[in-house]
Amino acid sequence: MDLVLRAERVLLGGEIRPAAVAVAQGTVVDIGPPDAAYAAQDDVWVPAGAVLLPGFVDTHVHINAPGTDWEGFATATEAAARAGITTVVDMPLDSVPVTTTVEALRIKQAAAQSDSCVDVAFWGGVVPGNLGALHPLAEAGVRGFKCFLADSGNPDFPHLSPAQFRAAAAEVAALDAVLLVHAESHAVLAASPSPSGAGYASFLASRPDSAEVDAVALALDTARSTGVRLHLVHVSSGQTLELIADAKAAGVAVTAETCPHYLTFAAETIPDGATQFAACPPIRACANRDQLWSALADGTLDMIVSDHSPCTPELKGDGDFRDVFAGISSLQLSPRAAWTQAAERGFGLADLSRWMSERPARLAGFTDRGHISVGARADLCAFDPDTADTVHAAELRHRHPVSPYDGSTLRGGVLATWVAGDAVYRSAGVAA
């Protein structure tokens, strides 16, 4: 064996029990009792109190490289490793070039290969200019395709009209791939008031629930008519949940995600000028947050991902929502933020792992991770569910120290992370 991890608490098949996990050539080759007589180059007891979990899988990460100074693969993947995240799937916009051609994908892959300490995969982009030409991207290895139904904020990544979206869905269905959609309606947003000044209420009014409802309805109708596997990214509005639940009950192939910031914060408590809270779609009211948690509990929402969407500090609006770049920087904090709220609501680590490991891995087509079992990749993390500390944004490994979690107390801590059996992060006190 190359590695044996022994712990009093290991998440196996949805249950936590003592075990030893034996690893060879990056793969789990056996699981036995914690004192099993395995001979290994590296024999590690996970610290008491910690739980050995599958590595988290984050399928919604904007790394923005190459071509910008917003975030890079080295900083993003180091932040991921410290979060227990062992696989990230990068979004296709806000880099130069955007990932809408095979050539652009190869440029991104080369940048990631030289700078990453966790596994990195990629979504391909769908824009009006590459409709009808998605097959080469699928052949080149993207995990699926992402499009927008409203302005993406990047002129190099224009949104699709409803007719173009239906054409894209039919094309992606023919490729037997998954289509991810940013479901906000361009028409509704265009008719909404523009944000202005320091008041968060003006930003919230600029992106109403109806924008999501309209776009989700279009996306679900398109999935019904084309048979495409549809994934709704960053669901923020509780008003969409009945539509999603009804579509699932009718057999539509749809999954949906939400994000820790929608599950943590509430519009009523966002101070004036706090542009670090701006996201698209926006953080909504406290009652809406409760609806999202209920939807995770009943399966209407399938998973939690970060939507880590950083930028340079000067683009965060300087207290004026009219000028803000809307994106939450949270990759290093995402599992802890979700766990803090989940534990308060009576959920367990098996729920967290299902939402943040198993189901995101399945979305991206990874059958070899998101669970601990013989034959799986040895992507693992040692997670202490009971520790807590205060977030200091300047100490995070993200490239820029801007986060709405700055000053928050979050529960849980990652003590070590292994990717294919290699330790990519160990906190002080964890034996080598």
Coordinates of C-alpha atoms in Angstrom, one line a residue:
M1 CA 0.0 0.0 0.0
D2 CA 1.1 3.6 -0.6
L3 CA -1.2 5.0 2.1
V4 CA -3.4 3.8 4.9
L5 CA -5.8 6.2 6.7
R6 CA -7.2 5.0 10.0
A7 CA -10.0 6.8 11.8
E8 CA -12.6 6.2 14.4
R9 CA -15.1 7.9 12.2
V10 CA -15.3 7.3 8.4
L11 CA -18.3 8.1 6.2
L12 CA -19.0 4.9 4.3
G13 CA -22.3 4.2 2.5
G14 CA -24.0 7.1 4.3
E15 CA -23.0 5.9 7.8
I16 CA -20.1 6.9 10.0
R17 CA -18.1 4.1 11.5
P18 CA -14.5 3.1 12.4
A19 CA -12.4 2.0 9.5
A20 CA -9.0 1.9 7.8
V21 CA -8.9 2.9 4.2
A22 CA -6.0 1.4 2.2
V23 CA -4.7 3.2 -0.9
A24 CA -2.5 2.0 -3.8
Q25 CA -1.7 4.0 -7.0
G26 CA -4.2 6.6 -6.1
T27 CA -7.1 4.2 -5.7
V28 CA -8.9 2.8 -2.6
V29 CA -8.0 -0.9 -2.7
D30 CA -9.5 -2.1 0.6
I31 CA -11.5 -1.0 3.6
G32 CA -11.1 -2.8 6.9
P33 CA -11.3 -2.3 10.6
P34 CA -9.2 0.6 12.0
D35 CA -6.5 -1.8 13.3
A36 CA -6.2 -3.8 10.0
A37 CA -2.7 -5.1 9.4
Y38 CA -1.9 -3.2 6.3
A39 CA 1.7 -2.5 5.4
A40 CA 2.0 1.0 3.8
Q41 CA 4.6 3.6 3.1
D42 CA 2.4 6.2 4.9
D43 CA 0.2 5.1 7.8
V44 CA -1.9 7.9 9.2
W45 CA -4.3 8.0 12.1
V46 CA -6.9 10.7 11.5
P47 CA -7.0 13.0 14.6
A48 CA -9.6 12.2 17.2
G49 CA -12.8 14.1 16.6
A50 CA -12.3 14.3 12.8
V51 CA -14.3 12.4 10.3
L52 CA -12.7 11.0 7.1
L53 CA -15.0 12.2 4.3
P54 CA -14.9 11.9 0.5
G55 CA -13.2 15.0 -0.9
F56 CA -15.7 17.7 -1.8
V57 CA -16.4 18.3 -5.5
D58 CA -17.2 21.8 -6.5
T59 CA -18.7 22.0 -10.0
H60 CA -19.2 25.8 -10.1
V61 CA -15.9 27.6 -9.9
H62 CA -14.8 30.7 -11.8
I63 CA -11.0 30.6 -11.9
N64 CA -10.7 33.4 -14.5
A65 CA -7.3 32.2 -15.9
P66 CA -5.5 32.8 -18.1
G67 CA -5.9 36.4 -19.1
T68 CA -7.1 38.1 -16.0
D69 CA -5.7 39.0 -12.6
W70 CA -9.0 38.0 -10.8
E71 CA -8.0 34.5 -9.8
G72 CA -5.5 31.9 -10.9
F73 CA -5.2 28.1 -10.8
A74 CA -2.5 28.1 -8.1
T75 CA -4.4 30.3 -5.7
A76 CA -7.8 28.8 -6.4
T77 CA -6.7 25.2 -6.0
E78 CA -4.7 25.9 -2.9
A79 CA -7.8 27.4 -1.4
A80 CA -9.8 24.4 -2.5
A81 CA -7.3 22.0 -0.9
R82 CA -7.7 23.9 2.4
A83 CA -11.4 23.5 2.1
G84 CA -11.2 19.7 1.5
I85 CA -12.2 20.2 -2.1
T86 CA -10.4 17.7 -4.3
T87 CA -12.1 18.4 -7.7
V88 CA -13.2 21.7 -9.1
V89 CA -14.9 22.2 -12.5
D90 CA -14.1 25.5 -14.0
M91 CA -16.7 27.7 -15.7
P92 CA -16.1 28.8 -19.3
L93 CA -16.3 32.6 -18.9
D94 CA -14.2 35.5 -17.5
S95 CA -10.9 34.2 -18.8
V96 CA -9.2 35.1 -22.0
P97 CA -10.1 33.4 -24.2
V98 CA -13.5 32.1 -23.0
T99 CA -13.9 28.3 -23.3
T100 CA -16.0 28.1 -26.4
T101 CA -13.5 26.4 -28.7
V102 CA -11.2 23.5 -28.4
E103 CA -8.2 25.8 -28.8
A104 CA -9.4 27.9 -25.8
L105 CA -9.9 24.7 -23.8
R106 CA -6.3 23.5 -24.5
I107 CA -5.0 26.9 -23.3
K108 CA -6.9 26.5 -20.1
Q109 CA -5.9 22.9 -19.6
A110 CA -2.2 23.9 -20.0
A111 CA -2.5 26.7 -17.5
A112 CA -4.2 24.4 -15.0
Q113 CA -1.8 21.5 -15.4
S114 CA 1.2 23.7 -14.4
D115 CA -0.4 25.4 -11.4
S116 CA -3.0 23.1 -9.8
C117 CA -2.8 21.0 -6.6
V118 CA -6.3 19.5 -6.9
D119 CA -8.0 17.9 -9.9
V120 CA -9.4 20.5 -12.4
A121 CA -12.0 19.8 -15.1
F122 CA -13.9 22.2 -17.4
W123 CA -17.3 23.1 -18.7
G124 CA -17.6 24.2 -22.3
G125 CA -19.4 27.4 -23.1
V126 CA -22.4 27.8 -25.4
V127 CA -22.8 31.2 -27.1
P128 CA -24.5 32.2 -30.3
G129 CA -21.3 32.0 -32.3
N130 CA -20.6 28.2 -31.6
L131 CA -24.1 26.8 -31.9
G132 CA -24.0 23.8 -34.2
A133 CA -20.3 23.3 -33.4
L134 CA -20.3 21.8 -29.9
H135 CA -19.2 18.3 -30.8
P136 CA -15.5 19.1 -30.9
L137 CA -15.6 20.5 -27.4
A138 CA -17.4 17.3 -26.2
E139 CA -14.8 15.2 -27.9
A140 CA -12.0 17.3 -26.3
G141 CA -13.2 16.4 -22.8
V142 CA -15.4 19.1 -21.4
R143 CA -17.8 17.7 -18.7
G144 CA -20.8 19.4 -20.3
F145 CA -21.9 22.8 -21.4
K146 CA -22.9 26.1 -19.8
C147 CA -25.0 29.0 -21.2
F148 CA -26.7 32.2 -20.1
L149 CA -30.3 33.4 -20.6
A150 CA -29.3 36.9 -19.6
D151 CA -26.3 39.1 -20.0
S152 CA -23.2 37.3 -18.6
G153 CA -21.4 40.6 -18.0
N154 CA -18.7 39.5 -20.5
P155 CA -19.2 40.7 -24.1
D156 CA -17.1 37.7 -25.2
F157 CA -19.7 35.4 -23.7
P158 CA -23.1 36.6 -25.0
H159 CA -26.4 35.1 -23.8
L160 CA -28.7 32.9 -25.8
S161 CA -32.1 34.0 -27.0
P162 CA -35.0 31.6 -26.2
A163 CA -34.8 30.2 -29.8
Q164 CA -31.0 29.8 -29.6
F165 CA -31.4 28.1 -26.2
R166 CA -33.8 25.6 -27.6
A167 CA -31.3 24.9 -30.5
A168 CA -28.5 24.5 -28.0
A169 CA -30.6 22.1 -25.8
A170 CA -31.3 19.9 -28.8
E171 CA -27.6 19.9 -29.8
V172 CA -26.5 19.0 -26.3
A173 CA -29.1 16.3 -26.0
A174 CA -27.8 14.8 -29.2
L175 CA -24.4 14.7 -27.7
D176 CA -25.8 13.0 -24.5
A177 CA -24.3 15.7 -22.5
V178 CA -25.6 18.0 -19.7
L179 CA -26.6 21.6 -20.3
L180 CA -26.1 24.0 -17.4
V181 CA -28.1 27.2 -17.6
H182 CA -27.8 30.5 -15.8
A183 CA -31.6 31.0 -15.4
E184 CA -32.4 34.7 -15.3
S185 CA -34.6 36.2 -18.0
H186 CA -32.9 38.9 -20.1
A187 CA -36.3 40.5 -20.9
V188 CA -37.3 40.7 -17.2
L189 CA -34.0 42.1 -16.1
A190 CA -34.1 44.7 -19.0
A191 CA -37.5 45.9 -17.7
S192 CA -36.3 46.1 -14.1
P193 CA -34.9 49.2 -12.4
S194 CA -31.1 49.6 -12.4
P195 CA -29.3 49.4 -9.1
S196 CA -28.1 52.7 -7.6
G197 CA -26.3 53.9 -4.5
A198 CA -25.4 52.1 -1.4
G199 CA -28.7 50.5 -0.5
Y200 CA -28.8 46.7 -1.1
A201 CA -32.6 47.0 -1.7
S202 CA -31.9 48.7 -5.0
F203 CA -29.7 45.8 -6.1
L204 CA -32.2 43.3 -5.1
A205 CA -35.0 45.1 -7.0
S206 CA -32.9 45.1 -10.1
R207 CA -32.9 41.2 -10.2
P208 CA -36.4 40.2 -9.1
D209 CA -37.7 36.7 -8.4
S210 CA -39.7 36.9 -11.6
A211 CA -36.5 36.9 -13.7
E212 CA -35.6 33.5 -12.3
V213 CA -39.2 32.2 -12.5
D214 CA -39.5 33.2 -16.2
A215 CA -36.1 31.7 -17.1
V216 CA -36.6 28.4 -15.1
A217 CA -40.0 27.9 -16.8
L218 CA -38.4 28.4 -20.2
A219 CA -35.5 26.0 -19.4
L220 CA -37.9 23.3 -18.0
D221 CA -40.2 23.5 -21.0
T222 CA -37.1 23.2 -23.3
A223 CA -35.9 20.2 -21.4
R224 CA -39.4 18.5 -21.8
S225 CA -39.4 19.1 -25.5
T226 CA -35.8 18.2 -26.3
G227 CA -35.0 15.6 -23.7
V228 CA -31.8 17.4 -22.7
R229 CA -30.3 16.7 -19.3
L230 CA -30.7 20.1 -17.7
H231 CA -28.9 21.6 -14.7
L232 CA -30.1 24.8 -13.1
V233 CA -27.1 26.7 -11.6
H234 CA -27.2 28.8 -8.4
V235 CA -31.0 28.7 -7.7
S236 CA -31.7 31.7 -5.4
S237 CA -35.4 32.1 -5.5
G238 CA -37.9 30.0 -3.6
Q239 CA -40.5 30.9 -6.2
T240 CA -38.8 28.6 -8.7
L241 CA -39.0 25.5 -6.4
E242 CA -42.5 24.3 -7.2
L243 CA -41.7 24.5 -10.9
I244 CA -38.6 22.3 -10.4
A245 CA -40.4 19.9 -8.1
D246 CA -43.2 19.4 -10.6
A247 CA -40.8 18.9 -13.5
K248 CA -38.9 16.2 -11.5
A249 CA -42.2 14.5 -10.6
A250 CA -43.1 14.4 -14.3
G251 CA -39.8 12.8 -15.2
V252 CA -37.9 15.7 -16.7
A253 CA -34.2 15.1 -16.5
V254 CA -33.4 18.2 -14.3
T255 CA -31.0 18.8 -11.4
A256 CA -30.6 22.0 -9.5
E257 CA -28.0 23.6 -7.3
T258 CA -27.8 26.4 -4.7
C259 CA -24.9 28.1 -3.0
P260 CA -23.7 28.7 0.6
H261 CA -24.3 32.5 0.3
Y262 CA -28.0 31.9 -0.4
L263 CA -28.2 29.5 2.5
T264 CA -26.3 31.7 4.9
F265 CA -27.1 35.4 4.4
A266 CA -30.4 37.3 4.1
A267 CA -31.2 40.5 2.4
E268 CA -32.6 42.1 5.6
T269 CA -29.2 41.9 7.3
I270 CA -27.0 43.2 4.5
P271 CA -25.7 46.6 5.4
D272 CA -25.8 49.6 3.1
G273 CA -22.6 49.8 1.0
A274 CA -21.7 46.1 1.5
T275 CA -21.1 45.4 -2.1
Q276 CA -19.1 42.3 -1.2
F277 CA -22.5 40.6 -0.9
A278 CA -23.6 41.3 -4.5
A279 CA -24.2 38.2 -6.5
C280 CA -26.3 37.3 -9.6
P281 CA -28.9 36.2 -8.9
P282 CA -29.0 38.1 -5.6
I283 CA -29.2 37.0 -2.0
R284 CA -32.9 37.2 -1.0
A285 CA -34.9 37.4 2.2
C286 CA -34.7 35.3 5.3
A287 CA -38.0 33.4 4.5
N288 CA -36.6 32.6 1.0
R289 CA -33.5 31.2 2.6
D290 CA -35.6 28.8 4.7
Q291 CA -37.4 27.7 1.5
L292 CA -34.0 26.7 -0.1
W293 CA -33.1 24.6 3.0
S294 CA -36.5 22.9 2.8
A295 CA -35.9 22.2 -0.9
L296 CA -32.5 20.6 -0.1
A297 CA -34.2 18.4 2.5
D298 CA -36.9 17.1 0.1
G299 CA -34.6 16.7 -2.9
T300 CA -36.0 19.5 -5.1
L301 CA -32.5 21.0 -4.9
D302 CA -29.8 18.4 -5.4
M303 CA -26.5 20.0 -4.4
I304 CA -24.5 22.9 -2.9
V305 CA -21.6 24.5 -4.8
S306 CA -19.6 27.6 -4.2
D307 CA -20.1 29.7 -7.4
H308 CA -16.7 31.1 -6.4
S309 CA -16.7 34.2 -8.6
P310 CA -13.9 36.6 -7.6
C311 CA -12.6 39.8 -9.0
T312 CA -10.1 42.5 -8.1
P313 CA -11.1 44.6 -5.1
E314 CA -11.6 47.8 -7.1
L315 CA -14.3 46.1 -9.1
K316 CA -16.5 45.4 -6.1
G317 CA -18.2 48.8 -6.3
D318 CA -16.6 50.8 -3.5
G319 CA -20.0 50.8 -1.7
D320 CA -22.1 51.7 -4.7
F321 CA -24.2 48.8 -6.1
R322 CA -24.5 50.6 -9.5
D323 CA -20.9 49.9 -10.3
V324 CA -20.4 46.5 -8.6
F325 CA -19.1 43.3 -10.1
A326 CA -21.5 40.8 -8.8
G327 CA -19.8 37.7 -7.5
I328 CA -19.0 36.0 -4.2
S329 CA -15.5 34.9 -3.4
S330 CA -15.9 31.8 -1.2
L331 CA -14.1 28.7 -2.5
Q332 CA -12.0 28.1 0.6
L333 CA -15.1 28.6 2.9
S334 CA -17.8 26.8 1.0
P335 CA -18.1 23.5 2.8
R336 CA -17.6 25.1 6.2
A337 CA -20.3 27.8 5.5
A338 CA -22.7 25.1 4.3
W339 CA -21.9 22.9 7.3
T340 CA -22.4 25.8 9.8
Q341 CA -26.0 26.3 8.6
A342 CA -26.8 22.7 8.0
A343 CA -25.7 21.6 11.5
E344 CA -27.9 24.3 13.1
R345 CA -30.8 22.8 11.1
G346 CA -30.2 19.3 12.3
F347 CA -28.6 17.9 9.1
G348 CA -25.6 15.6 9.4
L349 CA -22.3 15.0 7.6
A350 CA -23.9 12.4 5.4
D351 CA -26.2 15.1 4.1
L352 CA -23.3 17.5 3.6
S353 CA -21.3 14.9 1.7
R354 CA -24.3 14.0 -0.5
W355 CA -24.9 17.7 -1.4
M356 CA -21.2 18.7 -1.8
S357 CA -19.4 15.5 -2.9
E358 CA -21.6 12.7 -4.3
R359 CA -24.1 14.7 -6.4
P360 CA -21.7 17.3 -7.9
A361 CA -19.5 14.4 -8.9
R362 CA -22.4 12.7 -10.6
L363 CA -23.4 15.9 -12.4
A364 CA -19.9 16.2 -13.9
G365 CA -19.9 12.5 -14.9
F366 CA -17.3 11.4 -12.3
T367 CA -18.2 7.9 -11.1
D368 CA -14.8 7.4 -9.4
R369 CA -15.2 10.1 -6.7
G370 CA -17.7 11.6 -4.3
H371 CA -17.7 8.5 -2.1
I372 CA -15.4 6.2 -0.2
S373 CA -15.4 2.7 -1.6
V374 CA -13.1 0.1 -3.1
G375 CA -12.2 1.1 -6.6
A376 CA -12.8 4.8 -6.0
R377 CA -10.2 7.5 -6.4
A378 CA -8.5 8.2 -3.0
D379 CA -9.9 11.8 -2.9
L380 CA -10.4 12.3 0.8
C381 CA -10.4 14.9 3.6
A382 CA -10.2 14.8 7.3
F383 CA -13.0 17.1 8.6
D384 CA -13.5 18.2 12.2
P385 CA -17.2 19.0 12.4
D386 CA -17.1 20.6 15.9
T387 CA -14.3 23.2 15.7
A388 CA -15.1 26.8 14.9
D389 CA -13.2 29.9 14.2
T390 CA -13.5 33.4 12.8
V391 CA -12.9 34.1 9.1
H392 CA -10.2 36.7 8.2
A393 CA -10.5 37.3 4.5
A394 CA -6.9 38.5 4.3
E395 CA -5.7 35.0 5.5
L396 CA -7.6 33.1 2.8
R397 CA -5.6 31.6 -0.1
H398 CA -7.9 33.3 -2.8
R399 CA -5.9 35.8 -4.9
H400 CA -7.9 38.8 -3.5
P401 CA -9.0 39.3 0.2
V402 CA -12.7 40.2 -0.5
S403 CA -15.4 38.1 1.0
P404 CA -18.8 38.6 2.7
Y405 CA -17.8 36.0 5.2
D406 CA -15.0 38.2 6.6
G407 CA -15.6 38.4 10.4
S408 CA -18.1 35.5 10.4
T409 CA -17.7 32.5 12.7
L410 CA -17.9 29.2 10.8
R411 CA -18.1 25.7 12.1
G412 CA -15.9 22.9 11.0
G413 CA -12.3 22.7 9.9
V414 CA -10.3 20.7 7.4
L415 CA -7.3 19.0 8.9
A416 CA -5.9 17.3 5.8
T417 CA -6.8 16.7 2.1
W418 CA -5.6 13.9 -0.2
V419 CA -6.0 13.9 -4.0
A420 CA -5.5 10.4 -5.5
G421 CA -3.8 9.4 -2.3
D422 CA -1.3 12.3 -2.2
A423 CA -1.5 14.8 0.6
V424 CA -2.1 18.3 -0.8
Y425 CA -2.9 19.9 2.5
R426 CA -2.1 19.1 6.1
S427 CA -2.8 21.4 9.0
A428 CA -0.3 21.7 11.9
G429 CA -0.5 18.7 14.1
V430 CA -1.5 16.1 11.5
A431 CA 1.2 13.5 11.2
A432 CA 3.0 13.1 7.9

